[in-house]
Amino acid sequence: MLADALGQVPYFSAREVEALVAAWNKPITLRRGEYLVQHGQVERNLYFVKSGLLRIYYPTETEEICVGFAYAPNVVCSFPSFVHGTPSEYCIQALRQSELLGISKNDFAALLELLPNIARFWREELEKVLVGRIDREIDLLLAEPERRLERLLRRSPHIFQLVPKKYIASYLRMTPETLSRLR
Amino acid sequence: MNANTFLQQLQAAVRRLQQTTEAELAPLSSEVLNYKSNAQSWSVFECLEHLNRYSRYYLPAFEKAMQHPQRSSAEVGYSWLGKKSLEVVRPGNGKASKTVKHMNPAGSQLSRGVLEEFLQHQSRLLAVLAAAHTADLNRKAVPVEFFRLLKLRLGEALEFVVLHEERHVQQAQRAAKQAQAAAPALVV
């Protein structure tokens, strides 16, 4: 599954795929409701999602604010914690039974040094994430809920097939009732 | 439509197809170009091979049809069959049509040669379109591939081939996009 997904990266040769598959080998199974990353935990791994669905959220006293979702074939981590080695402010929780594979930050960093195509892949993913975050920032600055929804529909039409509505509503900063009315 | 404008539009369309193929499809890996989202849908290679099979028949047929150049009337006209054929292949027409068996490449072993052949056909098609400026576009001169007793007018047959290519290159772009969507994506 990981090898298939990596094989879809146009410039990866068998060498990059083999190196990544060999090191990306810590299997994790989460049942619905279990946590991949808890608030306060330090993130030392990068995870490939083989199956299932996870939400990334920011816990506050009154609500859990959804900031993102992960499903196959995504690569996911609590990014600030992964980069800085500080305790995670975010939680990553399985919304369905989920199977993942982990690779440690050290092993991944070693591969980035060793194989330029893996470094290229990482850079391109970071670029896409940054563009996605800029889009998301605009979403959040729009006062009208229908425009936030419209932009999400354009960007990720498949998300409504994957994620329960109440989490999408939280992601869009609107109540589930508003989302139902608009859909 | 005026014959010169008509041909210029077709030439511009073929150049766009060349550009799309070279810039968007050629750089992709063979895995992406062979990717099928399900057994029935075509990969990029299969879309292009389907077009190659049409080109292998129609390009020589066009060249033959232009062997006796005549001064063209200023306007391009359509036959009933021409209009019907164009309707079927027009890219905006979302209806799937059934492919005759010998034009269906599904399941054949395909490699980069398919892409190169496709680009060669486009250069040859551009030469045909350039030469067509002095030909009679309204002459019924091109036998239909699957039923050769029927003939299309040269102009409408040229338009048919170009629209058909646009249709399947768009399909190839969608197949490539789906293949890439299956690559891992970082979420933070």
Coordinates of N, CA, C and O in Angstrom, one line a residue, chain B residues 42 46-62 85 88-89 97-105 117-118 121-122 124-125 142-148 152 157-158 160-168:
Chain B
W42 N -9.8 4.3 -18.9 CA -8.6 4.2 -19.7 C -7.5 5.0 -19.0 O -7.7 6.0 -18.4
E46 N -3.7 4.6 -22.8 CA -4.8 4.0 -23.5 C -5.5 5.1 -24.3 O -6.0 4.8 -25.4
C47 N -5.7 6.2 -23.7 CA -6.4 7.3 -24.4 C -5.6 7.7 -25.6 O -6.2 7.9 -26.7
L48 N -4.3 7.8 -25.5 CA -3.5 8.3 -26.6 C -3.4 7.2 -27.7 O -3.4 7.4 -28.9
E49 N -3.3 5.9 -27.2 CA -3.3 4.8 -28.2 C -4.6 4.7 -29.0 O -4.6 4.5 -30.2
H50 N -5.7 5.0 -28.3 CA -7.0 5.1 -29.0 C -6.9 6.1 -30.2 O -7.3 5.9 -31.3
L51 N -6.4 7.3 -29.9 CA -6.2 8.3 -30.9 C -5.3 7.9 -31.9 O -5.5 8.2 -33.1
N52 N -4.2 7.3 -31.6 CA -3.2 6.8 -32.6 C -3.9 5.9 -33.6 O -3.6 6.0 -34.8
R53 N -4.7 5.0 -33.1 CA -5.4 4.1 -34.0 C -6.2 4.9 -35.0 O -6.3 4.5 -36.2
Y54 N -6.9 5.9 -34.6 CA -7.7 6.7 -35.5 C -6.7 7.5 -36.5 O -7.0 7.5 -37.7
S55 N -5.6 8.0 -36.0 CA -4.7 8.8 -36.8 C -4.1 7.9 -37.9 O -3.9 8.3 -39.0
R56 N -3.8 6.6 -37.5 CA -3.2 5.7 -38.5 C -4.1 5.5 -39.7 O -3.7 5.3 -40.8
Y57 N -5.4 5.6 -39.4 CA -6.3 5.4 -40.6 C -6.6 6.8 -41.3 O -6.5 6.9 -42.5
Y58 N -6.9 7.8 -40.5 CA -7.4 9.0 -41.1 C -6.3 9.9 -41.7 O -6.6 10.6 -42.7
L59 N -5.1 9.9 -41.2 CA -4.1 10.8 -41.8 C -3.8 10.4 -43.2 O -3.8 11.2 -44.1
P60 N -3.6 9.1 -43.5 CA -3.4 8.7 -44.9 C -4.6 9.0 -45.8 O -4.5 9.4 -46.9
A61 N -5.8 8.8 -45.1 CA -7.1 9.1 -45.9 C -7.2 10.6 -46.2 O -7.6 11.0 -47.3
F62 N -6.7 11.5 -45.3 CA -6.7 12.9 -45.6 C -5.8 13.2 -46.8 O -6.1 14.0 -47.7
S85 N -21.7 13.0 -36.6 CA -20.4 12.5 -36.1 C -19.7 13.5 -35.2 O -19.2 13.1 -34.1
V88 N -21.2 13.5 -31.6 CA -20.8 12.4 -30.8 C -19.5 12.6 -30.1 O -19.3 12.3 -28.9
V89 N -18.5 13.2 -30.8 CA -17.2 13.3 -30.3 C -16.9 14.7 -29.6 O -15.9 14.8 -28.9
S97 N -19.5 7.2 -25.4 CA -19.9 6.4 -26.5 C -19.2 5.1 -26.5 O -18.1 4.9 -25.9
K98 N -19.7 4.1 -27.1 CA -19.1 2.8 -27.2 C -18.0 2.8 -28.2 O -18.2 3.3 -29.3
T99 N -16.9 2.2 -27.9 CA -15.7 2.2 -28.8 C -15.8 0.9 -29.6 O -16.0 -0.2 -29.0
V100 N -15.6 1.0 -30.9 CA -15.6 -0.3 -31.7 C -14.3 -1.1 -31.2 O -13.3 -0.5 -30.8
K101 N -14.4 -2.4 -31.3 CA -13.5 -3.2 -30.6 C -12.0 -3.0 -31.1 O -11.1 -2.9 -30.2
H102 N -11.8 -2.8 -32.4 CA -10.4 -2.7 -32.8 C -9.9 -1.3 -32.5 O -8.7 -1.1 -32.7
M103 N -10.7 -0.4 -32.0 CA -10.2 0.9 -31.6 C -10.0 1.0 -30.1 O -9.6 2.0 -29.6
N104 N -10.4 -0.1 -29.4 CA -10.3 -0.1 -28.0 C -9.0 -0.7 -27.5 O -8.7 -1.8 -27.7
P105 N -8.1 0.2 -26.9 CA -6.8 -0.3 -26.6 C -6.7 -0.9 -25.2 O -5.6 -1.3 -24.7
E117 N 4.5 8.5 -30.7 CA 3.7 8.3 -31.9 C 2.6 9.4 -32.0 O 2.3 10.0 -33.0
F118 N 2.0 9.6 -30.8 CA 0.9 10.6 -30.8 C 1.4 12.0 -31.3 O 0.8 12.7 -32.1
H121 N 2.0 12.1 -35.0 CA 0.7 12.2 -35.7 C 0.3 13.7 -35.7 O -0.3 14.2 -36.7
Q122 N 0.5 14.4 -34.6 CA 0.1 15.8 -34.5 C 0.9 16.7 -35.5 O 0.3 17.6 -36.1
R124 N 2.1 15.6 -38.3 CA 1.6 15.3 -39.6 C 0.2 15.9 -39.9 O -0.1 16.4 -41.0
L125 N -0.6 15.9 -38.8 CA -1.9 16.5 -38.9 C -1.8 18.0 -39.2 O -2.5 18.6 -40.0
V142 N -13.6 11.5 -47.8 CA -13.0 10.7 -46.7 C -13.9 9.6 -46.2 O -14.9 9.9 -45.6
P143 N -13.6 8.3 -46.6 CA -14.4 7.2 -46.1 C -14.4 7.1 -44.6 O -13.3 7.2 -44.0
V144 N -15.6 6.9 -44.0 CA -15.6 6.7 -42.5 C -14.9 5.4 -42.1 O -15.1 4.4 -42.8
E145 N -14.2 5.5 -41.0 CA -13.3 4.3 -40.7 C -14.1 3.1 -40.5 O -13.7 2.0 -41.0
F146 N -15.2 3.1 -39.8 CA -15.9 1.8 -39.4 C -16.9 1.4 -40.5 O -17.5 0.3 -40.4
F147 N -17.1 2.3 -41.5 CA -18.1 1.9 -42.6 C -17.7 2.6 -43.8 O -18.2 3.7 -44.0
R148 N -16.8 2.0 -44.6 CA -16.1 2.8 -45.6 C -16.9 3.2 -46.8 O -16.5 4.0 -47.6
L152 N -17.3 11.2 -45.6 CA -17.4 12.5 -45.0 C -16.8 13.5 -45.9 O -15.9 13.2 -46.7
A157 N -14.5 16.0 -41.8 CA -13.7 14.9 -41.3 C -12.5 15.4 -40.5 O -12.1 14.9 -39.5
L158 N -11.9 16.5 -41.0 CA -10.7 17.1 -40.3 C -11.2 17.6 -38.9 O -10.6 17.4 -37.9
F160 N -13.7 16.5 -37.2 CA -14.1 15.3 -36.5 C -12.8 14.8 -35.7 O -12.8 14.6 -34.5
V161 N -11.7 14.7 -36.5 CA -10.5 14.1 -35.9 C -10.0 15.0 -34.8 O -9.6 14.6 -33.7
V162 N -10.0 16.4 -35.0 CA -9.5 17.3 -34.0 C -10.3 17.3 -32.8 O -9.8 17.2 -31.6
L163 N -11.7 17.3 -32.9 CA -12.5 17.3 -31.7 C -12.4 16.0 -31.0 O -12.4 15.9 -29.7
H164 N -12.3 14.9 -31.7 CA -12.1 13.6 -31.1 C -10.8 13.5 -30.3 O -10.8 13.0 -29.2
E165 N -9.8 14.1 -30.8 CA -8.5 14.2 -30.1 C -8.6 15.1 -28.8 O -8.2 14.7 -27.7
E166 N -9.3 16.2 -29.0 CA -9.5 17.1 -27.8 C -10.2 16.3 -26.7 O -9.9 16.4 -25.5
R167 N -11.3 15.6 -27.1 CA -12.1 14.8 -26.2 C -11.2 13.8 -25.3 O -11.2 13.8 -24.1
H168 N -10.4 13.1 -26.1 CA -9.6 12.0 -25.3 C -8.4 12.6 -24.7 O -7.9 12.0 -23.7

